[in-house]
Amino acid sequence: MKKTILAIDDNRETLFLEGIVLTQAGYQVHTALGGEAALKMINELKEIDLILLDYEMEGMNGPEFLAAFEKQYPLLFKQTPVIYATAHERPPPKLSKSWIPKLRDIDKFIKDIEKFITP
Amino acid sequence: MTDSPLNDEKSFSLTKKLPTGEQKPRVPDNTSLSWQEQAYDRLKVLYEVSKLLSTFENVEKTFPKILDLCSTSFPFRTAVLIEKRGKSVMAAMWNAESVTAAQITLATTSSKESFIYLTGASKLESATLRSSEISSRTLAHVQTRTKSENKDNESYIVLPLYVDQLPAFGVLQLGGAPPLCEKDVEFVDALSNLVAIAIDRYYRVQYERELKDEEALESSHKLSRSEASVTDLETERELRENFVSLLSHDLRTPLSAARISAQLIQREANITEPIRSLASRIVSNMNRVDQMISDLLDANRIRSGEKLPLNIEPFDLVALVRRTLEELSTIHGERFVLKVPEILDGYWDKSSIRRIIENLCNNAVKYGSPDAPIILSLSQTNDQMTDQVTIEVQNTGDLISPEDQKTLFQQFRRSQKAQGSGKKGWGIGLTLVRGVAEAHGGTVKVASDAQRGTVFTVTLPIDSRPFISKEGT
């Protein structure tokens, strides 16, 4: 059974490519354009092995999404691992979650994801 | 003493009469004195007056005392002091009970102009003298003439108060004075001069004090302005840094999308070789742009005093140098001569060290003599119980002036030669080299002399782990 990743990003292009790259790498991928869309999707999907969350999003940003996620689905929140994807080379300060750099190179990105789950 | 606007001399009135000296003026007791004795007496009076005036007090305060003193040596019944201050007029009186309104009006009128008035009270006939005509002789003459026409035997001596030159800023009017003889003129002249000097000095001191206060106020404003400009500078710096970081972020997003797309094309099974090659070209060019953005971001970090984030791992520096130079040789040709030990293991950030080598070697190619070899040497040293590694890049060709050597590692600084060389450069390469070296706990220096040419020396600890701030990792 393929591992499921929910990728959340406010950039359509990034999201599209993350979908292709992760799918080619063997994952089951769902993509959500922004935090609100992701919250709806979580309710439908139920089983998610990893959430890849853009840290800086317009509207609901990464931490805000996590707060809403925890509030709406406390049980799922506890069960689902979340990692941030950030365009910055350094982790945002006071970041409690794990993070990986955003998709800039396919091999590097897959290697980073595999630190958390393998297909 | 009263401030009184003098728009219309007829409306002039005193709202308050000032404390004056003795209400009944003493009759001078020097009438029977010989002229020598009288002269000495007046000298003593002037001496006392000058002492009073030298107290730096407002003349208004010393005025009654001065007139008390003078009246012992020179007979007069009343005195009015008029001072013009801007648009207002100050009046002080001595023996105020006997001062008539007409007398004040006269004194005020005469203070308005730069003339000397000598006149009788009942008949406001005045003899006027222009300042250039003033002399004790003419004064005495006019006085005598006026006196003879004065029916009620009341005459005034009006002494203009001025320093340096007319116009006068006020008058001292003595009422009920006898006809002036030449010696009297000298005495009252000396008196009015002393009073004028004292008043003038008093206001000068006041003015200077106000000026100082204003200056102090102004400089405190300036200070707050300069504080504000410091804040502005900090804000500006913050904005610029945010801008650079945002720019890099926003540039990277489409750049990454383009590169990933090109990488996906490369991975397609059913594409022809030319397309694969073109895709690979896109990727490598995108990588270069990406590297430039990284350089710019890192240079910006160094500039703002941040340490570069490093990913420290153990590796063999010799192997890294060989690999890097092999890649550089494909671009620049076989220019590099290696003087390295067999193996040199340590803890550093691999990609950062690669950047040091690339930057120094690219600079050597760019600015060194085109045909001479570029020598890269690695050696292990020990300084103060710390194991170190030294990376030296040496090239011949144009030397770097001592002035340029001082500023070479500053961001966007390029040497005069480099700027004039027509070769393009961002001026951030050496800033990065320094930043990377310092982030590792190391240093970089440059030497440029005719004997060895130009040598850049980077010294790093063999183990950089202790030098990495937690924040940066």
Coordinates of C-alpha atoms in Angstrom, one line a residue:
Chain A
M1 CA 0.0 0.0 0.0
K2 CA 1.4 3.4 -1.1
K3 CA 2.1 6.0 1.6
T4 CA -0.1 9.0 1.4
I5 CA 1.2 12.6 1.5
L6 CA -0.9 15.7 1.7
A7 CA 1.0 18.6 0.2
I8 CA -0.2 22.1 1.2
D9 CA 1.0 25.2 -0.6
D10 CA -0.5 28.5 -1.8
N11 CA 1.5 28.4 -5.0
R12 CA -0.3 26.4 -7.7
E13 CA 2.9 25.8 -9.7
T14 CA 4.8 24.4 -6.7
L15 CA 1.9 22.3 -5.7
F16 CA 1.6 20.9 -9.2
L17 CA 5.3 19.9 -9.4
E18 CA 5.4 18.5 -5.9
G19 CA 2.5 16.3 -6.9
I20 CA 4.3 15.0 -10.0
V21 CA 7.7 14.5 -8.3
L22 CA 6.2 12.7 -5.3
T23 CA 3.9 10.6 -7.4
Q24 CA 6.9 9.6 -9.6
A25 CA 8.8 8.7 -6.4
G26 CA 6.0 6.3 -5.6
Y27 CA 3.8 8.1 -3.1
Q28 CA 0.0 8.6 -3.1
V29 CA -0.3 12.4 -3.3
H30 CA -3.1 14.8 -2.5
T31 CA -2.6 18.5 -3.0
A32 CA -4.4 21.3 -1.3
L33 CA -4.1 24.9 -2.4
G34 CA -3.9 26.7 1.0
G35 CA -4.9 25.9 4.5
E36 CA -8.7 26.1 4.2
A37 CA -8.7 23.7 1.3
A38 CA -6.5 21.4 3.3
L39 CA -8.8 21.3 6.3
K40 CA -11.7 20.2 4.1
M41 CA -9.5 17.6 2.5
I42 CA -8.3 16.1 5.8
N43 CA -11.9 15.4 6.8
E44 CA -12.4 13.4 3.6
L45 CA -9.1 11.6 3.5
K46 CA -9.0 10.5 7.1
E47 CA -5.7 8.6 6.5
I48 CA -2.7 10.6 5.8
D49 CA 0.9 9.4 6.4
L50 CA 2.5 12.8 6.1
I51 CA 1.5 16.4 5.7
L52 CA 4.0 18.6 3.8
L53 CA 3.1 22.1 4.8
D54 CA 4.3 25.3 3.3
Y55 CA 5.4 27.6 6.1
E56 CA 4.7 30.9 4.4
M57 CA 1.3 31.1 2.8
E58 CA -0.9 34.0 2.1
G59 CA -4.1 33.9 4.1
M60 CA -3.8 31.1 6.6
N61 CA -0.1 30.4 7.1
G62 CA 1.6 27.2 8.2
P63 CA 1.3 27.7 12.0
E64 CA -2.2 29.0 11.7
F65 CA -3.2 26.0 9.7
L66 CA -1.7 23.7 12.4
A67 CA -3.7 25.5 15.1
A68 CA -6.9 25.1 13.1
F69 CA -6.1 21.5 12.4
E70 CA -5.6 20.7 16.0
K71 CA -8.8 22.5 17.0
Q72 CA -11.0 20.8 14.4
Y73 CA -9.5 17.3 14.4
P74 CA -7.6 16.8 17.6
L75 CA -7.3 13.1 17.2
L76 CA -6.1 13.2 13.6
F77 CA -3.7 16.0 14.5
K78 CA -2.1 13.7 17.1
Q79 CA -1.8 10.9 14.6
T80 CA -0.5 12.7 11.6
P81 CA 3.1 13.7 11.2
V82 CA 3.6 17.2 9.7
I83 CA 6.7 18.7 8.2
Y84 CA 7.2 22.2 7.0
A85 CA 8.6 23.0 3.6
T86 CA 10.4 26.3 3.6
A87 CA 12.0 28.3 0.8
H88 CA 14.5 29.7 3.3
E89 CA 17.7 27.9 3.9
R90 CA 17.3 28.3 7.6
P91 CA 14.4 27.0 9.6
P92 CA 12.0 29.7 10.8
P93 CA 12.7 30.7 14.4
K94 CA 10.9 28.8 17.2
L95 CA 9.9 26.1 14.8
S96 CA 8.6 23.2 16.7
K97 CA 8.0 21.0 13.7
S98 CA 10.5 19.3 11.5
W99 CA 11.2 21.0 8.2
I100 CA 12.7 20.4 4.8
P101 CA 13.8 22.8 2.1
K102 CA 11.2 23.4 -0.6
L103 CA 11.4 21.5 -3.9
R104 CA 14.4 22.8 -5.7
D105 CA 16.0 19.6 -6.9
I106 CA 14.1 16.4 -7.4
D107 CA 16.7 14.0 -6.0
K108 CA 17.5 16.2 -3.0
F109 CA 13.8 16.6 -2.3
I110 CA 13.0 12.9 -2.4
K111 CA 16.0 12.2 -0.2
D112 CA 14.6 14.8 2.3
I113 CA 11.2 13.2 2.3
E114 CA 12.6 9.8 2.7
K115 CA 14.0 10.9 6.1
F116 CA 10.4 10.8 7.3
I117 CA 8.6 8.2 5.2
T118 CA 9.4 5.9 2.3
P119 CA 6.9 4.9 -0.3
Chain B
M1 CA 9.6 100.6 35.4
T2 CA 6.9 100.2 32.9
D3 CA 6.5 98.7 29.5
S4 CA 4.4 101.0 27.5
P5 CA 3.6 100.9 23.9
L6 CA 4.2 104.2 22.2
N7 CA 2.1 104.2 19.2
D8 CA 0.8 107.6 20.1
E9 CA 2.8 109.8 22.3
K10 CA -0.2 111.5 23.7
S11 CA -1.7 108.3 25.0
F12 CA 1.6 107.5 26.7
S13 CA 1.1 107.1 30.4
L14 CA 2.8 105.3 33.2
T15 CA 0.8 102.7 34.9
K16 CA 3.3 102.4 37.7
K17 CA 5.8 104.6 39.2
L18 CA 8.9 103.0 40.1
P19 CA 10.8 103.1 43.3
T20 CA 12.9 106.1 43.0
G21 CA 15.7 107.5 44.9
E22 CA 15.3 110.2 47.5
Q23 CA 12.0 111.9 47.0
K24 CA 13.6 115.3 47.8
P25 CA 16.8 115.7 45.9
R26 CA 19.6 116.9 47.9
V27 CA 20.9 120.3 47.2
P28 CA 24.4 119.8 46.0
D29 CA 26.8 120.9 48.8
N30 CA 29.7 121.5 46.5
T31 CA 28.8 125.0 45.4
S32 CA 31.4 126.6 47.5
L33 CA 34.1 124.2 46.4
S34 CA 37.0 125.2 44.2
W35 CA 36.9 123.9 40.7
Q36 CA 39.7 121.4 41.5
E37 CA 37.7 120.2 44.5
Q38 CA 34.6 120.0 42.4
A39 CA 36.4 118.1 39.7
Y40 CA 37.7 115.6 42.2
D41 CA 34.2 115.4 43.7
R42 CA 32.7 114.6 40.3
L43 CA 35.4 112.1 39.6
K44 CA 34.6 110.3 42.8
V45 CA 30.9 110.3 41.8
L46 CA 31.7 108.9 38.4
Y47 CA 33.9 106.3 40.1
E48 CA 31.0 105.2 42.3
V49 CA 28.6 105.2 39.4
S50 CA 31.0 103.0 37.4
K51 CA 31.2 100.6 40.4
L52 CA 27.4 100.4 40.6
L53 CA 27.1 99.8 36.9
S54 CA 29.8 97.2 36.8
T55 CA 27.6 94.8 38.9
F56 CA 26.1 93.5 35.7
E57 CA 22.7 94.3 37.1
N58 CA 19.9 95.7 35.1
V59 CA 20.5 99.5 35.0
E60 CA 16.9 100.0 36.1
K61 CA 17.8 98.6 39.5
T62 CA 20.9 100.8 39.9
F63 CA 19.3 103.9 38.4
P64 CA 18.0 105.5 41.6
K65 CA 21.3 105.0 43.4
I66 CA 23.2 106.4 40.5
L67 CA 21.1 109.5 40.4
D68 CA 21.3 109.9 44.2
L69 CA 25.1 110.0 43.7
C70 CA 25.1 112.4 40.8
S71 CA 22.7 114.8 42.5
T72 CA 25.3 115.4 45.2
S73 CA 27.7 116.8 42.6
F74 CA 25.4 118.3 40.0
P75 CA 22.1 119.9 40.7
F76 CA 18.9 118.6 39.1
R77 CA 15.4 118.1 40.4
T78 CA 14.1 115.2 38.4
A79 CA 15.3 112.5 36.1
V80 CA 13.6 110.3 33.5
L81 CA 15.3 107.4 31.8
I82 CA 13.7 106.2 28.6
E83 CA 14.8 103.0 27.0
K84 CA 13.5 101.7 23.7
R85 CA 13.3 98.0 23.4
G86 CA 12.0 96.9 20.2
K87 CA 8.5 98.3 20.0
S88 CA 8.1 99.0 23.6
V89 CA 9.5 101.8 25.7
M90 CA 10.7 101.5 29.3
A91 CA 10.7 104.5 31.5
A92 CA 12.4 104.9 34.9
M93 CA 12.0 108.0 37.0
W94 CA 13.9 109.6 39.8
N95 CA 12.0 111.9 42.2
A96 CA 8.9 110.7 40.4
E97 CA 6.6 113.0 42.4
S98 CA 7.9 116.0 40.6
V99 CA 8.0 114.5 37.1
T100 CA 5.3 116.0 34.9
A101 CA 3.5 114.2 32.1
A102 CA 4.8 116.8 29.7
Q103 CA 8.3 115.9 30.8
I104 CA 7.8 112.2 30.1
T105 CA 6.2 113.0 26.8
L106 CA 9.2 115.2 25.9
A107 CA 11.7 112.5 27.0
T108 CA 9.8 109.9 25.0
T109 CA 9.5 112.0 21.9
S110 CA 13.2 112.8 22.0
S111 CA 14.1 109.2 22.5
K112 CA 12.3 108.4 19.2
E113 CA 14.8 110.2 17.1
S114 CA 18.5 110.4 16.9
F115 CA 18.7 113.9 18.0
I116 CA 19.6 115.7 21.1
Y117 CA 16.9 117.8 22.5
L118 CA 17.4 120.7 24.8
T119 CA 14.2 122.3 25.7
G120 CA 12.2 124.2 28.2
A121 CA 9.1 122.6 29.7
S122 CA 6.5 125.3 29.2
K123 CA 7.4 125.9 25.7
L124 CA 8.3 122.8 23.8
E125 CA 10.7 124.6 21.8
S126 CA 13.5 122.4 21.0
A127 CA 16.9 122.8 19.6
T128 CA 17.9 119.8 17.7
L129 CA 21.4 118.7 16.8
R130 CA 22.3 116.0 14.5
S131 CA 24.7 113.4 15.9
S132 CA 27.6 114.7 13.9
E133 CA 27.1 118.1 15.5
I134 CA 27.2 117.0 19.0
S135 CA 30.0 118.4 21.0
S136 CA 30.2 119.8 24.4
R137 CA 30.6 123.3 23.0
T138 CA 27.5 123.2 20.9
L139 CA 25.6 121.5 23.6
A140 CA 26.5 124.3 26.0
H141 CA 25.6 126.9 23.5
V142 CA 22.2 125.5 22.8
Q143 CA 21.5 124.9 26.4
T144 CA 22.4 128.5 27.2
R145 CA 20.2 129.8 24.4
T146 CA 17.2 127.6 25.4
K147 CA 17.6 128.5 29.0
S148 CA 17.3 132.2 28.3
E149 CA 14.0 131.6 26.5
N150 CA 12.6 129.5 29.3
K151 CA 10.1 131.5 31.3
D152 CA 9.3 129.2 34.2
N153 CA 13.0 128.6 34.8
E154 CA 12.6 124.9 34.2
S155 CA 14.9 123.4 31.7
Y156 CA 15.8 119.9 30.8
I157 CA 19.0 118.3 29.7
V158 CA 18.3 115.4 27.4
L159 CA 21.2 113.0 27.1
P160 CA 21.0 110.5 24.3
L161 CA 22.0 107.0 25.3
Y162 CA 24.0 105.3 22.6
V163 CA 27.2 103.3 22.2
D164 CA 29.5 103.3 19.3
Q165 CA 27.2 105.5 17.2
L166 CA 23.8 106.9 17.0
P167 CA 20.8 106.2 16.8
A168 CA 20.3 106.3 20.5
F169 CA 18.4 103.5 22.2
G170 CA 17.1 105.8 24.9
V171 CA 17.6 109.1 26.7
L172 CA 18.4 110.2 30.2
Q173 CA 16.6 113.4 30.9
L174 CA 17.5 115.6 33.8
G175 CA 14.9 118.1 34.9
G176 CA 15.5 121.4 36.7
A177 CA 19.2 121.5 36.0
P178 CA 21.0 124.7 35.9
P179 CA 22.6 126.1 32.7
L180 CA 25.4 123.9 31.7
C181 CA 28.9 125.1 31.8
E182 CA 31.6 123.2 29.8
K183 CA 32.7 121.2 32.8
D184 CA 29.1 120.2 33.5
V185 CA 28.7 119.0 29.9
E186 CA 31.7 116.7 30.3
F187 CA 30.3 115.4 33.6
V188 CA 26.8 114.6 32.3
D189 CA 28.3 113.3 29.1
A190 CA 30.4 110.9 31.0
L191 CA 27.4 109.9 33.1
S192 CA 25.2 109.2 30.1
N193 CA 28.1 107.3 28.5
L194 CA 28.4 105.1 31.5
V195 CA 24.7 104.4 31.7
A196 CA 24.5 103.7 27.9
I197 CA 27.4 101.3 28.1
A198 CA 25.9 99.5 31.1
I199 CA 22.5 99.2 29.4
D200 CA 24.0 98.1 26.2
R201 CA 26.1 95.5 27.9
Y202 CA 23.2 94.3 29.9
Y203 CA 21.2 93.6 26.8
R204 CA 24.1 92.1 25.0
V205 CA 24.5 89.6 27.9
Q206 CA 20.8 88.9 27.8
Y207 CA 20.9 88.4 24.1
E208 CA 23.8 86.1 24.2
R209 CA 22.1 84.1 26.9
E210 CA 19.0 83.8 24.8
L211 CA 21.1 82.9 21.8
K212 CA 22.9 80.2 23.8
D213 CA 19.5 78.9 25.0
E214 CA 18.3 78.8 21.4
E215 CA 21.5 77.1 20.3
A216 CA 21.1 74.6 23.1
L217 CA 17.5 74.0 22.0
E218 CA 18.6 73.8 18.4
S219 CA 21.4 71.3 19.2
S220 CA 19.0 69.2 21.3
H221 CA 16.7 69.2 18.3
K222 CA 19.6 68.3 16.1
L223 CA 20.5 65.5 18.5
S224 CA 17.0 64.1 18.4
R225 CA 17.1 64.5 14.6
S226 CA 20.3 62.5 14.4
E227 CA 18.9 59.9 16.7
A228 CA 16.0 59.7 14.4
S229 CA 18.3 59.4 11.4
V230 CA 20.0 56.5 13.2
T231 CA 16.6 54.8 13.6
D232 CA 15.9 55.6 9.9
L233 CA 19.2 54.0 8.9
E234 CA 18.3 50.9 10.9
T235 CA 14.9 50.8 9.4
E236 CA 16.3 51.2 6.0
R237 CA 18.8 48.4 6.6
E238 CA 16.0 46.2 7.9
L239 CA 13.9 47.0 4.9
R240 CA 16.8 46.3 2.5
E241 CA 17.5 43.0 4.1
N242 CA 13.9 42.0 4.1
F243 CA 13.7 43.1 0.5
V244 CA 16.7 41.0 -0.5
S245 CA 15.4 38.0 1.3
L246 CA 11.9 38.4 -0.2
L247 CA 13.3 39.0 -3.6
S248 CA 15.4 35.8 -3.3
H249 CA 12.3 33.9 -2.1
D250 CA 10.1 35.2 -4.8
L251 CA 12.8 34.6 -7.4
R252 CA 13.4 31.1 -6.2
T253 CA 9.8 29.9 -6.5
P254 CA 9.5 30.3 -10.3
L255 CA 13.1 29.4 -10.7
S256 CA 12.6 26.1 -8.9
A257 CA 9.5 25.5 -10.9
A258 CA 11.4 25.9 -14.1
R259 CA 14.3 23.7 -13.0
I260 CA 12.0 21.0 -11.6
S261 CA 10.1 21.0 -14.9
A262 CA 13.4 20.7 -16.8
Q263 CA 14.5 17.9 -14.5
L264 CA 11.2 16.1 -15.2
I265 CA 11.7 16.4 -18.9
Q266 CA 15.2 14.8 -18.4
R267 CA 13.6 11.9 -16.7
E268 CA 11.1 11.3 -19.4
A269 CA 11.7 8.0 -21.1
N270 CA 10.4 8.8 -24.5
I271 CA 12.4 11.9 -25.4
T272 CA 15.0 12.4 -28.1
E273 CA 18.6 13.2 -27.2
P274 CA 18.5 16.9 -28.3
I275 CA 15.6 17.5 -26.0
R276 CA 17.3 15.8 -23.1
S277 CA 20.4 18.0 -23.8
L278 CA 18.3 21.1 -23.9
A279 CA 16.6 20.2 -20.6
S280 CA 20.0 19.6 -19.1
R281 CA 21.1 23.1 -20.3
I282 CA 18.0 24.6 -18.6
V283 CA 18.9 22.8 -15.4
S284 CA 22.5 23.9 -15.3
N285 CA 21.7 27.5 -16.1
M286 CA 18.9 27.5 -13.4
N287 CA 21.5 26.1 -11.0
R288 CA 23.8 29.0 -11.8
V289 CA 21.1 31.5 -11.1
D290 CA 20.2 29.7 -7.9
Q291 CA 23.8 29.8 -6.8
M292 CA 23.8 33.5 -7.5
I293 CA 20.8 34.0 -5.3
S294 CA 22.4 31.9 -2.6
D295 CA 25.5 34.0 -2.8
L296 CA 23.5 37.2 -2.6
L297 CA 21.5 35.9 0.3
D298 CA 24.6 34.8 2.1
A299 CA 26.5 38.0 1.4
N300 CA 23.5 39.8 2.8
R301 CA 23.7 37.7 5.9
I302 CA 27.3 38.4 6.4
R303 CA 26.7 42.1 5.9
S304 CA 24.0 42.1 8.6
G305 CA 26.4 40.3 10.9
E306 CA 24.7 36.9 10.8
K307 CA 26.7 33.7 10.7
L308 CA 26.2 31.6 7.7
P309 CA 24.2 28.4 8.3
L310 CA 26.6 25.5 7.9
N311 CA 26.1 21.8 7.7
I312 CA 29.2 20.4 9.3
E313 CA 30.3 16.8 8.3
P314 CA 33.5 14.9 8.2
F315 CA 35.2 14.7 4.8
D316 CA 38.5 14.6 3.1
L317 CA 39.4 18.1 2.0
V318 CA 42.0 16.9 -0.6
A319 CA 39.3 14.8 -2.3
L320 CA 37.0 17.8 -2.4
V321 CA 39.7 20.1 -3.8
R322 CA 40.6 17.6 -6.5
R323 CA 36.9 17.2 -7.5
T324 CA 36.3 21.0 -7.6
L325 CA 39.4 21.7 -9.6
E326 CA 38.6 19.0 -12.1
E327 CA 35.3 20.8 -12.7
L328 CA 37.0 24.2 -12.9
S329 CA 39.5 22.8 -15.4
T330 CA 36.7 21.8 -17.7
I331 CA 35.8 25.5 -17.9
H332 CA 39.2 27.2 -17.6
G333 CA 41.6 24.6 -19.0
E334 CA 44.5 22.9 -17.2
R335 CA 45.5 26.0 -15.3
F336 CA 45.7 24.6 -11.8
V337 CA 48.7 23.1 -10.0
L338 CA 48.0 21.2 -6.8
K339 CA 50.3 21.0 -3.9
V340 CA 48.4 18.9 -1.5
P341 CA 49.0 16.0 1.0
E342 CA 47.5 12.7 0.3
I343 CA 44.6 13.1 2.7
L344 CA 43.3 15.8 5.0
D345 CA 40.3 14.8 7.0
G346 CA 38.3 17.4 9.0
Y347 CA 34.9 18.7 9.9
W348 CA 33.5 21.4 7.7
D349 CA 30.6 22.4 5.5
K350 CA 31.3 20.7 2.2
S351 CA 29.4 23.1 -0.1
S352 CA 30.8 26.1 1.7
I353 CA 34.4 25.0 1.3
R354 CA 33.7 24.3 -2.3
R355 CA 32.5 27.9 -2.6
I356 CA 35.8 29.1 -1.1
I357 CA 37.8 27.2 -3.6
E358 CA 35.7 28.1 -6.5
N359 CA 35.7 31.8 -5.7
L360 CA 39.4 32.0 -5.1
C361 CA 40.3 30.0 -8.2
N362 CA 37.8 31.9 -10.4
N363 CA 39.3 35.2 -9.2
A364 CA 42.8 33.9 -9.9
V365 CA 41.8 33.0 -13.4
K366 CA 39.9 36.3 -13.9
Y367 CA 42.6 38.7 -12.6
G368 CA 45.8 36.7 -12.8
S369 CA 48.1 36.5 -15.8
P370 CA 46.3 34.4 -18.4
D371 CA 49.0 31.8 -19.0
A372 CA 50.7 31.3 -15.7
P373 CA 49.6 28.4 -13.5
I374 CA 47.5 28.9 -10.5
I375 CA 48.9 27.1 -7.5
L376 CA 46.5 25.7 -4.9
S377 CA 48.2 24.3 -1.8
L378 CA 46.8 22.6 1.2
S379 CA 48.7 22.1 4.4
Q380 CA 48.1 21.2 8.0
T381 CA 49.4 23.5 10.7
N382 CA 49.2 23.9 14.4
D383 CA 48.6 27.2 15.9
Q384 CA 48.2 27.6 19.7
M385 CA 47.4 24.0 20.2
T386 CA 44.7 24.1 17.5
D387 CA 45.1 21.9 14.5
Q388 CA 44.5 24.0 11.4
V389 CA 44.3 23.6 7.7
T390 CA 45.6 26.3 5.3
I391 CA 44.3 26.7 1.8
E392 CA 46.4 28.9 -0.4
V393 CA 45.6 30.1 -3.8
Q394 CA 48.5 31.8 -5.6
N395 CA 48.6 33.6 -8.9
T396 CA 51.0 35.9 -10.7
G397 CA 50.0 38.9 -12.7
D398 CA 48.8 42.4 -11.6
L399 CA 49.3 43.0 -7.9
I400 CA 46.6 44.2 -5.5
S401 CA 47.5 47.6 -4.0
P402 CA 47.7 47.8 -0.2
E403 CA 44.7 50.2 -0.2
D404 CA 42.6 47.7 -2.1
Q405 CA 43.8 44.9 0.1
K406 CA 42.2 46.6 3.1
T407 CA 38.7 46.8 1.6
L408 CA 38.8 43.8 -0.7
F409 CA 36.6 41.6 1.6
Q410 CA 33.9 44.2 1.9
Q411 CA 30.7 43.5 0.1
F412 CA 30.3 45.0 -3.4
R413 CA 33.9 46.2 -3.1
R414 CA 36.1 45.5 -6.1
S415 CA 39.6 46.6 -6.4
Q416 CA 40.4 49.6 -8.6
K417 CA 42.1 47.2 -11.0
A418 CA 39.1 44.8 -11.1
Q419 CA 36.8 47.7 -11.8
G420 CA 39.0 48.9 -14.6
S421 CA 39.5 45.4 -16.0
G422 CA 36.3 45.4 -17.8
K423 CA 35.6 42.0 -16.2
K424 CA 32.2 41.7 -14.6
G425 CA 31.8 40.9 -11.0
W426 CA 29.3 41.4 -8.2
G427 CA 31.9 42.1 -5.7
I428 CA 30.5 39.6 -3.3
G429 CA 32.8 36.6 -3.9
L430 CA 35.5 37.6 -1.4
T431 CA 32.8 38.7 1.1
L432 CA 31.5 35.2 0.9
V433 CA 35.0 33.6 1.2
R434 CA 35.5 35.7 4.4
G435 CA 32.0 34.9 5.7
V436 CA 32.4 31.2 5.1
A437 CA 35.9 31.2 6.7
E438 CA 34.7 33.1 9.7
A439 CA 31.6 30.9 10.1
H440 CA 34.0 28.0 10.4
G441 CA 36.1 29.8 13.0
G442 CA 38.7 30.6 10.4
T443 CA 40.3 33.6 8.7
V444 CA 41.2 34.8 5.3
K445 CA 44.0 37.1 4.3
V446 CA 45.6 38.4 1.2
A447 CA 49.2 39.2 0.3
S448 CA 50.4 40.7 -2.9
D449 CA 54.0 41.3 -3.8
A450 CA 56.3 41.0 -6.7
Q451 CA 58.1 38.0 -5.4
R452 CA 55.1 35.6 -4.9
G453 CA 52.4 37.4 -6.8
T454 CA 49.0 37.4 -5.1
V455 CA 48.2 34.9 -2.5
F456 CA 44.9 34.4 -0.7
T457 CA 45.3 32.3 2.4
V458 CA 42.3 30.7 4.2
T459 CA 43.0 29.2 7.6
L460 CA 40.4 26.9 9.1
P461 CA 40.3 24.8 12.2
I462 CA 40.5 21.1 11.4
D463 CA 37.3 20.6 13.4
S464 CA 34.9 23.5 12.9
R465 CA 32.1 21.9 15.0
P466 CA 32.9 24.0 18.2
F467 CA 32.6 27.2 16.2
I468 CA 29.1 26.7 14.8
S469 CA 26.5 28.6 16.7
K470 CA 23.4 26.5 17.4
E471 CA 21.3 29.1 15.6
G472 CA 23.2 28.6 12.4
T473 CA 23.0 24.8 12.2

